[in-house]
Amino acid sequence: MNIGILSLQGAFIEHQKMLTRMGLNSFLVKEASDLDKIDGIILPGGESTSMRYISQRKELWSELKIRLNRGLPVFGTCAGAILLSKAIIEENAETLGLIDVQVRRNAYGRQIDSFEDFINLKFSPEKDYLAVFIRAPGFEKIGPHVELLAEYQSQPVLLRENNILISSFHPELTDDLRIHSYFMDIIKSKGRRIN
Ligand code: GLN
């Protein structure tokens, strides 16, 4: 199994370190042709406008959209989640439009308002997952087929729709492998819902 990580900008090395710790092969995706080599892809946190701009210039954007629509499993964290959403509230910017969720950028405030706190993951019996929020987006107008996997103060922060997983926080900045492991299960089941 080879996991791609979109590596144009943002926290891609941190995701790679997580996958290495799990004994998994990863591949830093920089070009459209790199998409042939992977079984799933992570879109990291960073700056969604920069990632969109760079990937559109490289034709990576359109090719990625095709693969994701065909069912390539994807995990978008923070800026990556923004790119996967159906629309950005109060902005007319293009998204990949894969998950039936609208996002509000920087919903929790600016860089200085970054914080970490404990949440519970619906798929894990162990309590207290430490979630790191950095200029995190808010998820709104969530469609009926989207599964809620975690919330923070009654707000959704981890969501899944078939082959698409999104978090508003940064699982790659902790030592906790549970969410990356959950994404590996999605890849193994090729995007089908696992109960
Ligand atoms: N606020 C950033 C954006 O809109 C995302 C922040 C992050 O990925 N940590 O792209």
Coordinates of C-alpha atoms and ligand atoms in Angstrom, one line a residue:
M1 CA 0.0 0.0 0.0
N2 CA 1.4 3.4 -1.0
I3 CA -0.2 6.5 0.6
G4 CA 0.2 9.8 -1.3
I5 CA 0.5 13.1 0.5
L6 CA -0.1 16.3 -1.5
S7 CA 3.2 18.1 -1.0
L8 CA 2.9 21.5 -2.6
Q9 CA 2.7 23.5 0.7
G10 CA 1.8 23.0 4.3
A11 CA 2.3 20.2 6.9
F12 CA 3.0 17.3 4.5
I13 CA 6.3 16.2 6.2
E14 CA 4.4 15.7 9.5
H15 CA 1.9 13.4 7.8
Q16 CA 4.8 11.5 6.3
K17 CA 6.3 11.0 9.7
M18 CA 3.0 9.6 11.1
L19 CA 2.8 7.1 8.2
T20 CA 6.5 6.1 8.7
R21 CA 5.8 5.4 12.4
M22 CA 2.9 3.2 11.3
G23 CA 5.3 1.2 9.1
L24 CA 3.6 2.5 5.9
N25 CA 5.0 3.6 2.6
S26 CA 4.2 7.2 1.6
F27 CA 4.8 9.1 -1.5
L28 CA 5.1 12.9 -1.8
V29 CA 2.7 13.9 -4.6
K30 CA 3.8 17.0 -6.6
E31 CA 2.7 16.2 -10.1
A32 CA -0.5 14.8 -11.8
S33 CA 1.4 11.7 -12.9
D34 CA 2.2 10.9 -9.2
L35 CA -1.4 10.0 -8.7
D36 CA -0.9 6.8 -10.7
K37 CA 1.3 5.5 -7.9
I38 CA -1.0 5.7 -4.9
D39 CA -3.9 3.9 -3.2
G40 CA -5.1 6.9 -1.2
I41 CA -4.1 10.5 -0.6
I42 CA -3.8 13.0 2.3
L43 CA -4.4 16.7 1.7
P44 CA -2.5 18.4 4.5
G45 CA -3.2 21.6 6.5
G46 CA -1.5 24.8 5.4
E47 CA -3.0 27.5 3.3
S48 CA -5.9 26.4 1.1
T49 CA -5.6 29.3 -1.4
S50 CA -1.9 28.5 -2.1
M51 CA -2.6 24.8 -2.5
R52 CA -5.4 25.5 -4.9
Y53 CA -3.3 28.0 -6.9
I54 CA -0.3 25.7 -7.2
S55 CA -2.2 22.6 -8.0
Q56 CA -4.3 24.3 -10.7
R57 CA -1.2 25.6 -12.4
K58 CA 0.2 22.1 -12.5
E59 CA -3.0 20.4 -13.8
L60 CA -2.9 18.4 -10.6
W61 CA -6.2 19.9 -9.5
S62 CA -8.3 18.5 -12.4
E63 CA -6.6 15.1 -12.3
L64 CA -7.1 14.8 -8.6
K65 CA -10.7 15.7 -8.9
I66 CA -11.2 12.9 -11.5
R67 CA -9.5 10.3 -9.2
L68 CA -11.4 11.4 -6.1
N69 CA -14.7 11.2 -8.0
R70 CA -13.8 7.7 -9.0
G71 CA -13.4 6.8 -5.4
L72 CA -9.7 7.3 -4.5
P73 CA -9.8 7.5 -0.6
V74 CA -8.8 10.9 0.6
F75 CA -8.1 12.4 4.1
G76 CA -8.2 16.3 4.2
T77 CA -6.9 18.0 7.3
C78 CA -7.8 21.7 7.9
A79 CA -6.8 23.4 4.7
G80 CA -7.1 20.0 2.9
A81 CA -10.7 19.7 4.3
I82 CA -11.5 23.2 2.9
L83 CA -10.4 22.1 -0.5
L84 CA -12.6 18.9 -0.4
S85 CA -15.8 20.7 0.7
K86 CA -18.7 21.5 -1.5
A87 CA -18.3 25.3 -1.0
I88 CA -16.7 27.9 1.1
I89 CA -19.2 30.2 2.8
E90 CA -18.7 33.9 2.0
E91 CA -16.2 33.1 -0.8
N92 CA -16.6 32.3 -4.4
A93 CA -13.4 30.2 -4.6
E94 CA -13.5 26.9 -6.4
T95 CA -13.2 23.7 -4.3
L96 CA -12.9 20.0 -5.3
G97 CA -16.6 19.7 -4.2
L98 CA -16.3 16.1 -2.9
I99 CA -18.0 16.1 0.5
D100 CA -21.5 17.5 1.1
V101 CA -20.3 20.1 3.7
Q102 CA -19.8 23.9 3.5
V103 CA -16.9 25.4 5.3
R104 CA -16.3 28.6 7.0
R105 CA -12.6 29.4 7.0
N106 CA -10.9 30.5 10.2
A107 CA -14.1 29.8 12.1
Y108 CA -12.3 29.5 15.4
G109 CA -10.3 32.7 15.0
R110 CA -6.8 33.7 13.8
Q111 CA -3.4 32.0 14.4
I112 CA -3.2 33.6 17.9
D113 CA -6.4 31.8 18.8
S114 CA -5.0 28.3 18.0
F115 CA -5.7 25.8 20.8
E116 CA -5.7 22.1 21.7
D117 CA -8.4 20.2 23.6
F118 CA -9.7 16.7 24.1
I119 CA -12.4 15.2 21.9
N120 CA -13.9 11.7 21.7
L121 CA -13.7 9.7 18.5
K122 CA -16.9 7.8 17.7
F123 CA -15.0 4.8 16.3
S124 CA -12.6 4.4 19.2
P125 CA -13.4 3.1 22.7
E126 CA -10.5 4.9 24.3
K127 CA -11.5 8.4 25.4
D128 CA -9.7 11.7 25.1
Y129 CA -8.1 12.3 21.8
L130 CA -6.0 15.5 21.8
A131 CA -7.1 17.7 18.9
V132 CA -4.9 20.6 17.7
F133 CA -6.8 23.5 16.1
I134 CA -4.9 26.0 14.0
R135 CA -6.9 28.6 12.2
A136 CA -9.4 25.8 11.9
P137 CA -12.4 25.8 9.5
G138 CA -16.0 25.3 10.7
F139 CA -18.2 22.7 9.0
E140 CA -21.7 23.7 8.3
K141 CA -24.7 22.7 6.2
I142 CA -23.8 19.1 6.5
G143 CA -25.5 16.7 4.0
P144 CA -27.6 13.7 5.1
H145 CA -25.1 11.1 3.9
V146 CA -22.2 12.6 5.9
E147 CA -21.2 10.7 9.0
L148 CA -20.3 12.6 12.2
L149 CA -17.2 11.0 13.8
A150 CA -16.3 13.6 16.3
E151 CA -17.4 17.0 17.6
Y152 CA -16.0 19.7 19.8
Q153 CA -18.4 21.8 21.9
S154 CA -21.3 20.5 19.8
Q155 CA -19.6 21.5 16.5
P156 CA -18.6 18.8 14.0
V157 CA -14.8 18.5 13.6
L158 CA -14.3 15.0 12.0
L159 CA -16.6 13.9 9.2
R160 CA -16.8 11.1 6.6
E161 CA -18.7 10.5 3.4
N162 CA -17.8 7.3 1.7
N163 CA -14.1 7.6 0.5
I164 CA -13.7 11.1 2.0
L165 CA -12.6 11.9 5.5
I166 CA -12.1 15.5 6.7
S167 CA -10.9 17.0 10.0
S168 CA -10.9 20.6 11.0
F169 CA -7.9 19.9 13.3
H170 CA -4.4 18.5 12.8
P171 CA -4.0 14.8 13.7
E172 CA -0.4 14.8 12.3
L173 CA 0.7 17.1 15.1
T174 CA 0.1 14.6 17.9
D175 CA 1.5 11.1 18.7
D176 CA -1.9 9.6 18.4
L177 CA -2.2 7.3 15.4
R178 CA -5.9 6.5 15.7
I179 CA -7.2 8.8 12.9
H180 CA -4.5 7.8 10.4
S181 CA -5.3 4.2 11.2
Y182 CA -9.0 4.8 10.6
F183 CA -8.1 6.3 7.2
M184 CA -6.0 3.2 6.4
D185 CA -9.2 1.1 7.1
I186 CA -11.0 3.3 4.6
I187 CA -8.3 2.6 2.0
K188 CA -8.4 -1.2 2.7
S189 CA -12.1 -1.2 2.2
K190 CA -11.7 1.0 -0.9
G191 CA -14.0 3.7 0.4
R192 CA -16.9 1.6 1.3
R193 CA -18.5 2.3 4.7
I194 CA -17.1 0.1 7.4
N195 CA -19.1 -0.7 10.5
Ligands
GLN1 N1 -7.1 28.9 7.6 C1 -6.3 28.1 6.7 C2 -7.0 28.2 5.3 O1 -8.0 28.8 5.2 C3 -6.2 26.7 7.1 C4 -5.4 26.5 8.3 C5 -4.7 25.2 8.5 O2 -4.7 24.4 7.6 N2 -4.1 25.1 9.7 O3 -6.5 27.6 4.3

